[in-house]
């Protein structure tokens, strides 16, 4: 068979229409697609054992001779059984195949085979069920390191591996897309070698060499894309000019004195917006560092300059809270604040939209509804995205089109997820970064305790004590709706799904706190109910709020002084840190109780890490170590193109090498117009294909 990267999979032996459809579900249509469908793991099948030596753990290769002709029997209708004895000089191996009638003819007495499967021993009898087998000396899936692929129903790993092996010869005709100079400087293997060895590595070293090149490649194109994006913005069209004003004027509106750190960032933002270029700034600050005030200041400047601001929050609860506090803060200064969320009635929405279009609202607060179609601003100058990790590159790009007077609006992104610096550079490669590295004064640090079930009653006593002193309490339950089986065997699980949150709240009310006013808040409530629950808690009507993690981002109730987190071991450290940040926002000494029934030492250790520090950066690093980047920086969170091989957080060294290479390349050819750089340009464009409007 003569394959090229464009050969359709239907030309491959054994691929009919039905199989082709299934393969297409994985995005695999051509030989070339197979080559870039990288394995997710490998199975080392290199060692071939004798019958007696074969270990009984895991699957192994055993070489033996078929000692007889296979026996086919039909146990009952629809169940065929083939049995055959194989042997070498050390002993016999009894093989059984279910529903694989063809084996009767495929295995011949007197021939040598490699059998790959799990060896079982009963007494002195060794056996294997449904092994994969090949003639010795004609091996393609045994005696080597085998790729393990991501699959879909009806497509086996064996099939994918065989197809890929057939497609492999066309790796020779893949174009080399990395510039020669880059390959040389960073000692990267050639494309053919890398593609061949990522699928069927000769040994560990070749695999590592192949992986390094292919990961580098991904990171390199990512870095090039982000640099282009950034330089396009830097040089890009004029930004709306927002005149600066003395910040004392804004500070006078605040009920507190801004910290030096807040002031510094406000200055940076004001300077950006007066620079004549569009601002693209990320404000990073730990929970409670006071990022809202910075956003308010920016919006105030725009309103004073006659322009509009749109602030987007990740949840309705948070949008409503921002709306209330910003109205309070800014309306005395004549700034008109409006709210637009998805759950408002059609007529309410219509009214707000009209007010945005006519310019009667200066400062719009909302959720994603704000960027949905049909929202027209009269003179939009500033977009603020609160808690950025839910607003990716693509969303930011979509917003850029909404600026007033044909100019790109200023963009301010606020995030409480501290991330290691190198990673920030790439994830926010298109943004300038400000850091609020100071908490407002007078905060007593939150005391954190890790407790076990035996302290439950004491913990409830503590709740009562806080409430009797006039404080309020959060009780957080993990809402694992899509995974109700998440309970470990034998573990007490008071709240593993929404029903449990509800029933837990009910039983607390009935049995533990009959005299207290309890509220309940979770994602499955209707928007109105959510709002009512939140309002009641903010207003102090409810004393204890039993909630899921919907309160995780940003909600601010300074009177709350205690947060209890049930099944604390189920949360990531950064998430726990965010949750903990719901208390300690006012003048009262605050507490966080992490209650757990876990038996895992590792989980206990993680919880104690959280108890021992309130440094968000340290916590996120620990989190990254414990959970890996998959969870932490899922594609959905940062909005960057999906990496196939490269591990954004794990390959730090490689990442910075790739960035450096990208910089060098762009220094010499800033717009990638040279013919020899055309392949790079193509690859970058394809990588960012899902990110609209980036490269036009
Ligand atoms: P985050 O950075 O987590 O978004 P917020 O902006 O919600 O923090 O601020 C947390 C709390 O601290 C709010 O109640 C806010 O009013 C208060 N706050 C913000 N800045 C200061 C300050 N400089 N002094 C005192 N309190 C402040
Ligand atoms: Mg906030």
PDB file of N, CA, C and O in Angstrom, residues 229-266:
ATOM      1  N   UNK A 229      -0.161  38.055  18.694  1.00  0.00           N
ATOM      2  CA  UNK A 229      -1.373  38.655  19.232  1.00  0.00           C
ATOM      3  C   UNK A 229      -1.043  39.898  20.043  1.00  0.00           C
ATOM      4  O   UNK A 229      -1.677  40.939  19.917  1.00  0.00           O
ATOM      5  N   UNK A 230      -0.021  39.758  20.852  1.00  0.00           N
ATOM      6  CA  UNK A 230       0.354  40.875  21.698  1.00  0.00           C
ATOM      7  C   UNK A 230       0.896  42.034  20.874  1.00  0.00           C
ATOM      8  O   UNK A 230       0.510  43.180  21.076  1.00  0.00           O
ATOM      9  N   UNK A 231       1.752  41.732  19.910  1.00  0.00           N
ATOM     10  CA  UNK A 231       2.331  42.832  19.146  1.00  0.00           C
ATOM     11  C   UNK A 231       1.272  43.494  18.275  1.00  0.00           C
ATOM     12  O   UNK A 231       1.283  44.689  18.055  1.00  0.00           O
ATOM     13  N   UNK A 232       0.312  42.670  17.832  1.00  0.00           N
ATOM     14  CA  UNK A 232      -0.768  43.247  17.046  1.00  0.00           C
ATOM     15  C   UNK A 232      -1.544  44.252  17.900  1.00  0.00           C
ATOM     16  O   UNK A 232      -1.929  45.319  17.460  1.00  0.00           O
ATOM     17  N   UNK A 233      -1.753  43.863  19.164  1.00  0.00           N
ATOM     18  CA  UNK A 233      -2.475  44.774  20.044  1.00  0.00           C
ATOM     19  C   UNK A 233      -1.652  46.011  20.350  1.00  0.00           C
ATOM     20  O   UNK A 233      -2.165  47.118  20.390  1.00  0.00           O
ATOM     21  N   UNK A 234      -0.340  45.772  20.590  1.00  0.00           N
ATOM     22  CA  UNK A 234       0.515  46.910  20.927  1.00  0.00           C
ATOM     23  C   UNK A 234       0.523  47.931  19.806  1.00  0.00           C
ATOM     24  O   UNK A 234       0.443  49.124  20.039  1.00  0.00           O
ATOM     25  N   UNK A 235       0.619  47.391  18.562  1.00  0.00           N
ATOM     26  CA  UNK A 235       0.698  48.313  17.442  1.00  0.00           C
ATOM     27  C   UNK A 235      -0.688  48.661  16.931  1.00  0.00           C
ATOM     28  O   UNK A 235      -0.875  49.662  16.281  1.00  0.00           O
ATOM     29  N   UNK A 236      -1.607  47.767  17.288  1.00  0.00           N
ATOM     30  CA  UNK A 236      -2.952  47.854  16.723  1.00  0.00           C
ATOM     31  C   UNK A 236      -3.565  49.226  16.917  1.00  0.00           C
ATOM     32  O   UNK A 236      -3.020  50.089  17.605  1.00  0.00           O
ATOM     33  N   UNK A 237      -4.722  49.358  16.392  1.00  0.00           N
ATOM     34  CA  UNK A 237      -5.416  50.632  16.290  1.00  0.00           C
ATOM     35  C   UNK A 237      -5.314  51.484  17.537  1.00  0.00           C
ATOM     36  O   UNK A 237      -4.847  51.053  18.583  1.00  0.00           O
ATOM     37  N   UNK A 238      -5.742  52.683  17.407  1.00  0.00           N
ATOM     38  CA  UNK A 238      -5.706  53.608  18.524  1.00  0.00           C
ATOM     39  C   UNK A 238      -6.660  53.124  19.605  1.00  0.00           C
ATOM     40  O   UNK A 238      -7.659  52.482  19.331  1.00  0.00           O
ATOM     41  N   UNK A 239      -6.302  53.393  20.860  1.00  0.00           N
ATOM     42  CA  UNK A 239      -7.226  53.126  21.956  1.00  0.00           C
ATOM     43  C   UNK A 239      -7.967  54.406  22.269  1.00  0.00           C
ATOM     44  O   UNK A 239      -7.496  55.503  21.964  1.00  0.00           O
ATOM     45  N   UNK A 240      -9.137  54.258  22.870  1.00  0.00           N
ATOM     46  CA  UNK A 240      -9.895  55.447  23.233  1.00  0.00           C
ATOM     47  C   UNK A 240      -9.139  56.211  24.316  1.00  0.00           C
ATOM     48  O   UNK A 240      -8.639  55.610  25.265  1.00  0.00           O
ATOM     49  N   UNK A 241      -9.072  57.485  24.163  1.00  0.00           N
ATOM     50  CA  UNK A 241      -8.338  58.297  25.129  1.00  0.00           C
ATOM     51  C   UNK A 241      -9.238  58.644  26.316  1.00  0.00           C
ATOM     52  O   UNK A 241     -10.265  59.301  26.177  1.00  0.00           O
ATOM     53  N   UNK A 242      -8.851  58.143  27.491  1.00  0.00           N
ATOM     54  CA  UNK A 242      -9.615  58.449  28.710  1.00  0.00           C
ATOM     55  C   UNK A 242      -8.733  59.339  29.577  1.00  0.00           C
ATOM     56  O   UNK A 242      -7.706  58.883  30.089  1.00  0.00           O
ATOM     57  N   UNK A 243      -9.117  60.593  29.745  1.00  0.00           N
ATOM     58  CA  UNK A 243      -8.238  61.484  30.509  1.00  0.00           C
ATOM     59  C   UNK A 243      -8.094  61.020  31.960  1.00  0.00           C
ATOM     60  O   UNK A 243      -9.043  60.542  32.567  1.00  0.00           O
ATOM     61  N   UNK A 244      -6.897  61.137  32.491  1.00  0.00           N
ATOM     62  CA  UNK A 244      -6.664  60.810  33.903  1.00  0.00           C
ATOM     63  C   UNK A 244      -7.272  61.874  34.800  1.00  0.00           C
ATOM     64  O   UNK A 244      -7.496  62.994  34.365  1.00  0.00           O
ATOM     65  N   UNK A 245      -7.513  61.499  36.040  1.00  0.00           N
ATOM     66  CA  UNK A 245      -7.974  62.467  37.038  1.00  0.00           C
ATOM     67  C   UNK A 245      -7.237  62.163  38.327  1.00  0.00           C
ATOM     68  O   UNK A 245      -6.742  61.058  38.510  1.00  0.00           O
ATOM     69  N   UNK A 246      -7.187  63.105  39.222  1.00  0.00           N
ATOM     70  CA  UNK A 246      -6.516  62.826  40.499  1.00  0.00           C
ATOM     71  C   UNK A 246      -7.242  61.677  41.215  1.00  0.00           C
ATOM     72  O   UNK A 246      -8.463  61.708  41.347  1.00  0.00           O
ATOM     73  N   UNK A 247      -6.481  60.698  41.660  1.00  0.00           N
ATOM     74  CA  UNK A 247      -7.116  59.541  42.264  1.00  0.00           C
ATOM     75  C   UNK A 247      -7.733  59.852  43.624  1.00  0.00           C
ATOM     76  O   UNK A 247      -8.588  59.117  44.103  1.00  0.00           O
ATOM     77  N   UNK A 248      -7.306  60.964  44.228  1.00  0.00           N
ATOM     78  CA  UNK A 248      -7.910  61.331  45.523  1.00  0.00           C
ATOM     79  C   UNK A 248      -9.418  61.523  45.351  1.00  0.00           C
ATOM     80  O   UNK A 248     -10.209  61.222  46.239  1.00  0.00           O
ATOM     81  N   UNK A 249      -9.775  62.014  44.195  1.00  0.00           N
ATOM     82  CA  UNK A 249     -11.182  62.259  43.915  1.00  0.00           C
ATOM     83  C   UNK A 249     -11.964  60.938  44.004  1.00  0.00           C
ATOM     84  O   UNK A 249     -13.067  60.879  44.549  1.00  0.00           O
ATOM     85  N   UNK A 250     -11.359  59.867  43.450  1.00  0.00           N
ATOM     86  CA  UNK A 250     -12.007  58.555  43.523  1.00  0.00           C
ATOM     87  C   UNK A 250     -11.926  57.985  44.935  1.00  0.00           C
ATOM     88  O   UNK A 250     -12.919  57.497  45.480  1.00  0.00           O
ATOM     89  N   UNK A 251     -10.759  58.095  45.543  1.00  0.00           N
ATOM     90  CA  UNK A 251     -10.580  57.549  46.888  1.00  0.00           C
ATOM     91  C   UNK A 251     -11.606  58.108  47.859  1.00  0.00           C
ATOM     92  O   UNK A 251     -12.043  57.425  48.784  1.00  0.00           O
ATOM     93  N   UNK A 252     -11.973  59.368  47.643  1.00  0.00           N
ATOM     94  CA  UNK A 252     -12.934  60.007  48.544  1.00  0.00           C
ATOM     95  C   UNK A 252     -14.273  59.284  48.524  1.00  0.00           C
ATOM     96  O   UNK A 252     -15.046  59.362  49.484  1.00  0.00           O
ATOM     97  N   UNK A 253     -14.563  58.577  47.448  1.00  0.00           N
ATOM     98  CA  UNK A 253     -15.832  57.849  47.371  1.00  0.00           C
ATOM     99  C   UNK A 253     -15.795  56.565  48.203  1.00  0.00           C
ATOM    100  O   UNK A 253     -16.816  56.051  48.638  1.00  0.00           O
ATOM    101  N   UNK A 254     -14.594  56.020  48.387  1.00  0.00           N
ATOM    102  CA  UNK A 254     -14.456  54.719  49.039  1.00  0.00           C
ATOM    103  C   UNK A 254     -14.690  54.831  50.543  1.00  0.00           C
ATOM    104  O   UNK A 254     -14.302  55.818  51.161  1.00  0.00           O
ATOM    105  N   UNK A 255     -15.297  53.791  51.122  1.00  0.00           N
ATOM    106  CA  UNK A 255     -15.501  53.801  52.570  1.00  0.00           C
ATOM    107  C   UNK A 255     -14.224  53.436  53.325  1.00  0.00           C
ATOM    108  O   UNK A 255     -14.237  53.300  54.534  1.00  0.00           O
ATOM    109  N   UNK A 256     -13.135  53.239  52.607  1.00  0.00           N
ATOM    110  CA  UNK A 256     -11.869  52.886  53.254  1.00  0.00           C
ATOM    111  C   UNK A 256     -10.735  53.565  52.509  1.00  0.00           C
ATOM    112  O   UNK A 256     -10.945  54.140  51.434  1.00  0.00           O
ATOM    113  N   UNK A 257      -9.546  53.520  53.086  1.00  0.00           N
ATOM    114  CA  UNK A 257      -8.386  54.067  52.395  1.00  0.00           C
ATOM    115  C   UNK A 257      -7.762  52.962  51.553  1.00  0.00           C
ATOM    116  O   UNK A 257      -7.452  51.903  52.069  1.00  0.00           O
ATOM    117  N   UNK A 258      -7.583  53.208  50.266  1.00  0.00           N
ATOM    118  CA  UNK A 258      -6.985  52.153  49.442  1.00  0.00           C
ATOM    119  C   UNK A 258      -5.558  51.845  49.886  1.00  0.00           C
ATOM    120  O   UNK A 258      -4.858  52.721  50.376  1.00  0.00           O
ATOM    121  N   UNK A 259      -5.161  50.606  49.713  1.00  0.00           N
ATOM    122  CA  UNK A 259      -3.784  50.235  50.043  1.00  0.00           C
ATOM    123  C   UNK A 259      -2.839  50.800  48.987  1.00  0.00           C
ATOM    124  O   UNK A 259      -3.271  51.150  47.887  1.00  0.00           O
ATOM    125  N   UNK A 260      -1.557  50.862  49.353  1.00  0.00           N
ATOM    126  CA  UNK A 260      -0.554  51.375  48.413  1.00  0.00           C
ATOM    127  C   UNK A 260      -0.587  50.552  47.128  1.00  0.00           C
ATOM    128  O   UNK A 260      -0.470  51.083  46.022  1.00  0.00           O
ATOM    129  N   UNK A 261      -0.784  49.255  47.311  1.00  0.00           N
ATOM    130  CA  UNK A 261      -0.808  48.352  46.177  1.00  0.00           C
ATOM    131  C   UNK A 261      -1.999  48.645  45.255  1.00  0.00           C
ATOM    132  O   UNK A 261      -1.862  48.672  44.034  1.00  0.00           O
ATOM    133  N   UNK A 262      -3.145  48.870  45.845  1.00  0.00           N
ATOM    134  CA  UNK A 262      -4.334  49.210  45.046  1.00  0.00           C
ATOM    135  C   UNK A 262      -4.093  50.517  44.285  1.00  0.00           C
ATOM    136  O   UNK A 262      -4.402  50.619  43.093  1.00  0.00           O
ATOM    137  N   UNK A 263      -3.537  51.496  44.981  1.00  0.00           N
ATOM    138  CA  UNK A 263      -3.296  52.795  44.342  1.00  0.00           C
ATOM    139  C   UNK A 263      -2.353  52.654  43.154  1.00  0.00           C
ATOM    140  O   UNK A 263      -2.580  53.221  42.084  1.00  0.00           O
ATOM    141  N   UNK A 264      -1.311  51.879  43.376  1.00  0.00           N
ATOM    142  CA  UNK A 264      -0.329  51.658  42.310  1.00  0.00           C
ATOM    143  C   UNK A 264      -1.008  51.076  41.068  1.00  0.00           C
ATOM    144  O   UNK A 264      -0.792  51.537  39.945  1.00  0.00           O
ATOM    145  N   UNK A 265      -1.851  50.066  41.277  1.00  0.00           N
ATOM    146  CA  UNK A 265      -2.508  49.434  40.135  1.00  0.00           C
ATOM    147  C   UNK A 265      -3.505  50.395  39.486  1.00  0.00           C
ATOM    148  O   UNK A 265      -3.637  50.454  38.260  1.00  0.00           O
ATOM    149  N   UNK A 266      -4.203  51.187  40.313  1.00  0.00           N
ATOM    150  CA  UNK A 266      -5.119  52.190  39.749  1.00  0.00           C
ATOM    151  C   UNK A 266      -4.356  53.159  38.853  1.00  0.00           C
ATOM    152  O   UNK A 266      -4.817  53.528  37.771  1.00  0.00           O
TER     153      UNK A 266
END
